[in-house]
PDB file of C-alpha atoms in Angstrom:
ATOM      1  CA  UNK A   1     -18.791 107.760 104.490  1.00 52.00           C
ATOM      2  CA  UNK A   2     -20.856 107.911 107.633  1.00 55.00           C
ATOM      3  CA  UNK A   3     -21.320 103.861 107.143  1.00 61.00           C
ATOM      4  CA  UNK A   4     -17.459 103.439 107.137  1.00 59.00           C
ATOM      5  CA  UNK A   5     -17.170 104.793 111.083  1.00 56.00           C
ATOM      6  CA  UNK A   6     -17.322 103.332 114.596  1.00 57.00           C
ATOM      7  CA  UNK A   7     -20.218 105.009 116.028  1.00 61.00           C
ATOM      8  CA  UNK A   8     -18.709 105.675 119.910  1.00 61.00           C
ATOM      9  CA  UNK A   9     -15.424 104.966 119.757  1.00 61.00           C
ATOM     10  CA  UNK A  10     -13.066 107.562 119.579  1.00 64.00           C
ATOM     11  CA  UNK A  11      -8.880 107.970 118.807  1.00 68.00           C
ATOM     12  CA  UNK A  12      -6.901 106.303 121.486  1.00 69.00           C
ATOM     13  CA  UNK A  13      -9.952 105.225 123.243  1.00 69.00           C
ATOM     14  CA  UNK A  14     -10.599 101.933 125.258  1.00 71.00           C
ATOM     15  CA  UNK A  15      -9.876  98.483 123.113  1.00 70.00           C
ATOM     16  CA  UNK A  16     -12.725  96.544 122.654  1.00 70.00           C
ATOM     17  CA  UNK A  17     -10.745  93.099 123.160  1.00 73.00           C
ATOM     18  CA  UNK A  18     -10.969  91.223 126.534  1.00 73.00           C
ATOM     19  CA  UNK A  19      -8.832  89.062 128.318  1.00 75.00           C
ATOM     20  CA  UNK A  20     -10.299  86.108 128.271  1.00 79.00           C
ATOM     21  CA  UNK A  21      -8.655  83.402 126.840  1.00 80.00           C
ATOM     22  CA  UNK A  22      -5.053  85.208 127.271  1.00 82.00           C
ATOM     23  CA  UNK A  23      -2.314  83.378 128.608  1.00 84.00           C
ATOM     24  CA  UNK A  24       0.416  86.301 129.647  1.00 84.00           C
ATOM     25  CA  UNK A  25       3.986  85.147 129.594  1.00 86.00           C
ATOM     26  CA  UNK A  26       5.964  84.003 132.467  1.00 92.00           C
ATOM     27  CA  UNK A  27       7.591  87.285 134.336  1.00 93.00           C
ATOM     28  CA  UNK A  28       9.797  87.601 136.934  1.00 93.00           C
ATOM     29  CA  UNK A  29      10.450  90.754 139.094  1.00 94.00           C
ATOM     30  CA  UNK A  30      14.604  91.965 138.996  1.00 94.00           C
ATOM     31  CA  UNK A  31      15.570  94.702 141.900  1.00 95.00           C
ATOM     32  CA  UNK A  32      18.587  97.159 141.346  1.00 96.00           C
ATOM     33  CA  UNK A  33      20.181  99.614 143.794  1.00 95.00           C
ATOM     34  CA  UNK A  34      22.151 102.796 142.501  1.00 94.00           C
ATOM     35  CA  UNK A  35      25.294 104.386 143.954  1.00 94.00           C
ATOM     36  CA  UNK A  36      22.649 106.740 145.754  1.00 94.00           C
ATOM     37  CA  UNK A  37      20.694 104.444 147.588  1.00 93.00           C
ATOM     38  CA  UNK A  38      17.950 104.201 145.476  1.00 94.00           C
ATOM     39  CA  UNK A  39      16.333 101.246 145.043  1.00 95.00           C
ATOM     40  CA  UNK A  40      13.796  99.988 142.283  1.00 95.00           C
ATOM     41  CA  UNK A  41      12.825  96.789 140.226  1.00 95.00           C
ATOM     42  CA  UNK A  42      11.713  96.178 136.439  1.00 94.00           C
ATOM     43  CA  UNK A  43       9.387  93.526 135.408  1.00 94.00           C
ATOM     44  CA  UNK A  44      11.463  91.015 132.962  1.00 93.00           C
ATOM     45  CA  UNK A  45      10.386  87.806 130.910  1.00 93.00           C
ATOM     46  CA  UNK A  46      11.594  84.726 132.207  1.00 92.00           C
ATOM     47  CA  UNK A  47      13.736  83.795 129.588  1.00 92.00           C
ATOM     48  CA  UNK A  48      15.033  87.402 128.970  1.00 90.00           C
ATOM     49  CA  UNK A  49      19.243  87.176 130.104  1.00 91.00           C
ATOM     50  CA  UNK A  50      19.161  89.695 133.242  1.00 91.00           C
ATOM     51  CA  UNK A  51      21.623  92.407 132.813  1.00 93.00           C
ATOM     52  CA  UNK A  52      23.985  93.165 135.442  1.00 93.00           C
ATOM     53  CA  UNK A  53      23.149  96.658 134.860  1.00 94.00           C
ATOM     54  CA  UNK A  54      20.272  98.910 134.275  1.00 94.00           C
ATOM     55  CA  UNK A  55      19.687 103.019 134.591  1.00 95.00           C
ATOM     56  CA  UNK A  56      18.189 104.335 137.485  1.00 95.00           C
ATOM     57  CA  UNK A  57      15.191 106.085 136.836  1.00 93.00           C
ATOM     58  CA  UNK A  58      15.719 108.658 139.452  1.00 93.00           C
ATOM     59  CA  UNK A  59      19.360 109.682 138.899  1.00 93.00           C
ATOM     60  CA  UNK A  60      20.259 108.025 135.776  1.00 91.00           C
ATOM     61  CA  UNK A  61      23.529 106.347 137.512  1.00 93.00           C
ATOM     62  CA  UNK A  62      24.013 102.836 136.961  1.00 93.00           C
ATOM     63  CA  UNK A  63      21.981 100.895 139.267  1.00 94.00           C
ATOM     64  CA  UNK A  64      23.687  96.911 139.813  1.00 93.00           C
ATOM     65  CA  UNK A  65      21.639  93.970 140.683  1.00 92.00           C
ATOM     66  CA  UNK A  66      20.517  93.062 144.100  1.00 92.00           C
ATOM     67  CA  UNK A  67      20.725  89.288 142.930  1.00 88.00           C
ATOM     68  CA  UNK A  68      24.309  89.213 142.924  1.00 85.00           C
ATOM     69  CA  UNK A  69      24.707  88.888 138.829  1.00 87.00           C
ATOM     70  CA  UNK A  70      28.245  90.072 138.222  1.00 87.00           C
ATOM     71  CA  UNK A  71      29.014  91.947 135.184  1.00 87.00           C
ATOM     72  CA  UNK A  72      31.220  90.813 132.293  1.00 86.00           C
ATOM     73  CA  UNK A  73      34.671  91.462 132.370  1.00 85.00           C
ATOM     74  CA  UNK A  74      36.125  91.955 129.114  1.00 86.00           C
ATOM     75  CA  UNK A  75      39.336  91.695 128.265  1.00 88.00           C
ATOM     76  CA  UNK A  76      40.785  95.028 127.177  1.00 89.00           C
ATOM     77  CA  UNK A  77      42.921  94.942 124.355  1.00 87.00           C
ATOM     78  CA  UNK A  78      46.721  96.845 124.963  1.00 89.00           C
ATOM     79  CA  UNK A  79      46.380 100.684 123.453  1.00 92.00           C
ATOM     80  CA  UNK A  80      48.406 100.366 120.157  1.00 92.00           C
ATOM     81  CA  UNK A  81      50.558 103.190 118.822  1.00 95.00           C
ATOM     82  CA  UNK A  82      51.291 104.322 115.576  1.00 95.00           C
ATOM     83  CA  UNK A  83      54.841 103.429 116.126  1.00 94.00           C
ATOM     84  CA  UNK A  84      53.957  99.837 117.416  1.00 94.00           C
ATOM     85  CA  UNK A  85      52.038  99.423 114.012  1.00 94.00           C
ATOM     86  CA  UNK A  86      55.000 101.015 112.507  1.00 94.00           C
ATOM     87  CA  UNK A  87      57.385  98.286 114.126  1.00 95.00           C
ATOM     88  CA  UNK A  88      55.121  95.409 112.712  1.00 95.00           C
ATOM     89  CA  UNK A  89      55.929  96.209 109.209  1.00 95.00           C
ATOM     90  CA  UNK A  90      59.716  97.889 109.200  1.00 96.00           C
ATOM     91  CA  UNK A  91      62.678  97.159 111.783  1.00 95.00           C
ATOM     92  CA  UNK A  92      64.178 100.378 113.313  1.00 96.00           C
ATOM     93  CA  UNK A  93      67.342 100.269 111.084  1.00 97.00           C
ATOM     94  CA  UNK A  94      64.924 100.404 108.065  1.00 97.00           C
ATOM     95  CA  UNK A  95      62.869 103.150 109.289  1.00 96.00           C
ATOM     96  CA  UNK A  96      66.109 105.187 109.659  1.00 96.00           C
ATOM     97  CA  UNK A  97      67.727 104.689 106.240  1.00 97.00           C
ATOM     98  CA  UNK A  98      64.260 105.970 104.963  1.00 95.00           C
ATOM     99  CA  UNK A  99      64.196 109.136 107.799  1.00 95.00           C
ATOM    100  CA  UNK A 100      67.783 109.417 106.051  1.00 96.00           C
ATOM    101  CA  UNK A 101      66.440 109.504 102.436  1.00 95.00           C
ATOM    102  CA  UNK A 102      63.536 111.296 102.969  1.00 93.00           C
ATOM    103  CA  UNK A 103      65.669 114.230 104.484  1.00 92.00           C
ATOM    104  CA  UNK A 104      68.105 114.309 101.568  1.00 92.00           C
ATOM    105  CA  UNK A 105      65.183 114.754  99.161  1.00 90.00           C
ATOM    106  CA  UNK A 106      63.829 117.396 101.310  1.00 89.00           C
ATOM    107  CA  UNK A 107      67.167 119.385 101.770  1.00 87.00           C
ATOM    108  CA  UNK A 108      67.791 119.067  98.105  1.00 85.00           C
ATOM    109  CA  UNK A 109      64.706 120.644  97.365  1.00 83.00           C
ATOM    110  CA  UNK A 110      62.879 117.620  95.319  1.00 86.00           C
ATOM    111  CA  UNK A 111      60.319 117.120  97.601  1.00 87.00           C
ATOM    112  CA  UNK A 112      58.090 119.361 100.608  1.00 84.00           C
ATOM    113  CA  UNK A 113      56.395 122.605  99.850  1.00 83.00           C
ATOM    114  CA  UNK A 114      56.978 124.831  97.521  1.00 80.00           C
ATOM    115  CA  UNK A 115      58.170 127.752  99.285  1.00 77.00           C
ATOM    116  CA  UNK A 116      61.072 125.919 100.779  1.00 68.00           C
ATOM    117  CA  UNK A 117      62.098 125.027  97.591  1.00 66.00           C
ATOM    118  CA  UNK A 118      61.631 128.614  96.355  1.00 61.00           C
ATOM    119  CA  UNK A 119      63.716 129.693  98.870  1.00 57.00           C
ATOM    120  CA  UNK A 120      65.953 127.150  98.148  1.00 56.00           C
ATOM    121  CA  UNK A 121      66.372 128.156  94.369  1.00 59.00           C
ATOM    122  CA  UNK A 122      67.158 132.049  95.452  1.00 58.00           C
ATOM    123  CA  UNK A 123      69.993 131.123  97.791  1.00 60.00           C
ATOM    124  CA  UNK A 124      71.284 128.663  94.402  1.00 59.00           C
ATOM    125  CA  UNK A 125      71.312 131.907  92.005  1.00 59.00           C
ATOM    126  CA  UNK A 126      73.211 134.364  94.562  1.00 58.00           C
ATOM    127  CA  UNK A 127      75.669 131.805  95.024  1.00 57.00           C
TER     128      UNK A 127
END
């Protein structure tokens, strides 16, 4: 076992790789400003896309790029209802001959819980 270890080195010590020979890629240096005044920058790759964006580190507020990159405006789709969904599939003079069904049934007694209809059934006998 002792021939198996790294006499020296220890857990989350120094790496024993140089430099040499290491080509680092191409960075660039991106500066933000916060709502609060503070101002910071973050090392980016070259080819990364530069968000318009980032989290300050002090505050946590979002921080927008000194370099003038604008941020994406999306177009918002229109909040839809359940009665606009409704509308796609039934006109309004459908949806009220079925509000006029649906009713019946329910007055009758043939459909909705079952203490309306009990209550129902008790007025039918003393009748």
């Amino acid at each position: 076992m002792a021939e198996r270890t790294l006499r020296g080195a220890r857990l989350g010590g120094q790496s024993f790789e140089d430099e040499r020979g290491i080509e680092f890629a191409a960075r660039q240096q991106v500066g933000y400003r916060c709502p609060r005044g503070h101002e910071f920058e973050i090392t980016m790759s070259d080819e990364a896309d530069i968000p318009a964006v980032w989290e300050c580190p002090r505050c946590g507020d979002e921080a927008e790029s000194t370099a003038g990159i604008q941020r994406e405006v999306k177009a918002e789709k229109p909040v839809r209802t359940h009665w606009d969904m409704l509308l796609e599939r039934r006109s309004e003079k459908e949806l009220e001959d079925i509000l006029k069904e649906r009713l019946e049934l329910l007055r009758g007694g043939e459909i909705g819980p079952a203490h309306l209809h009990r209550a129902n059934a008790k007025k039918r006998r003393v009748s």
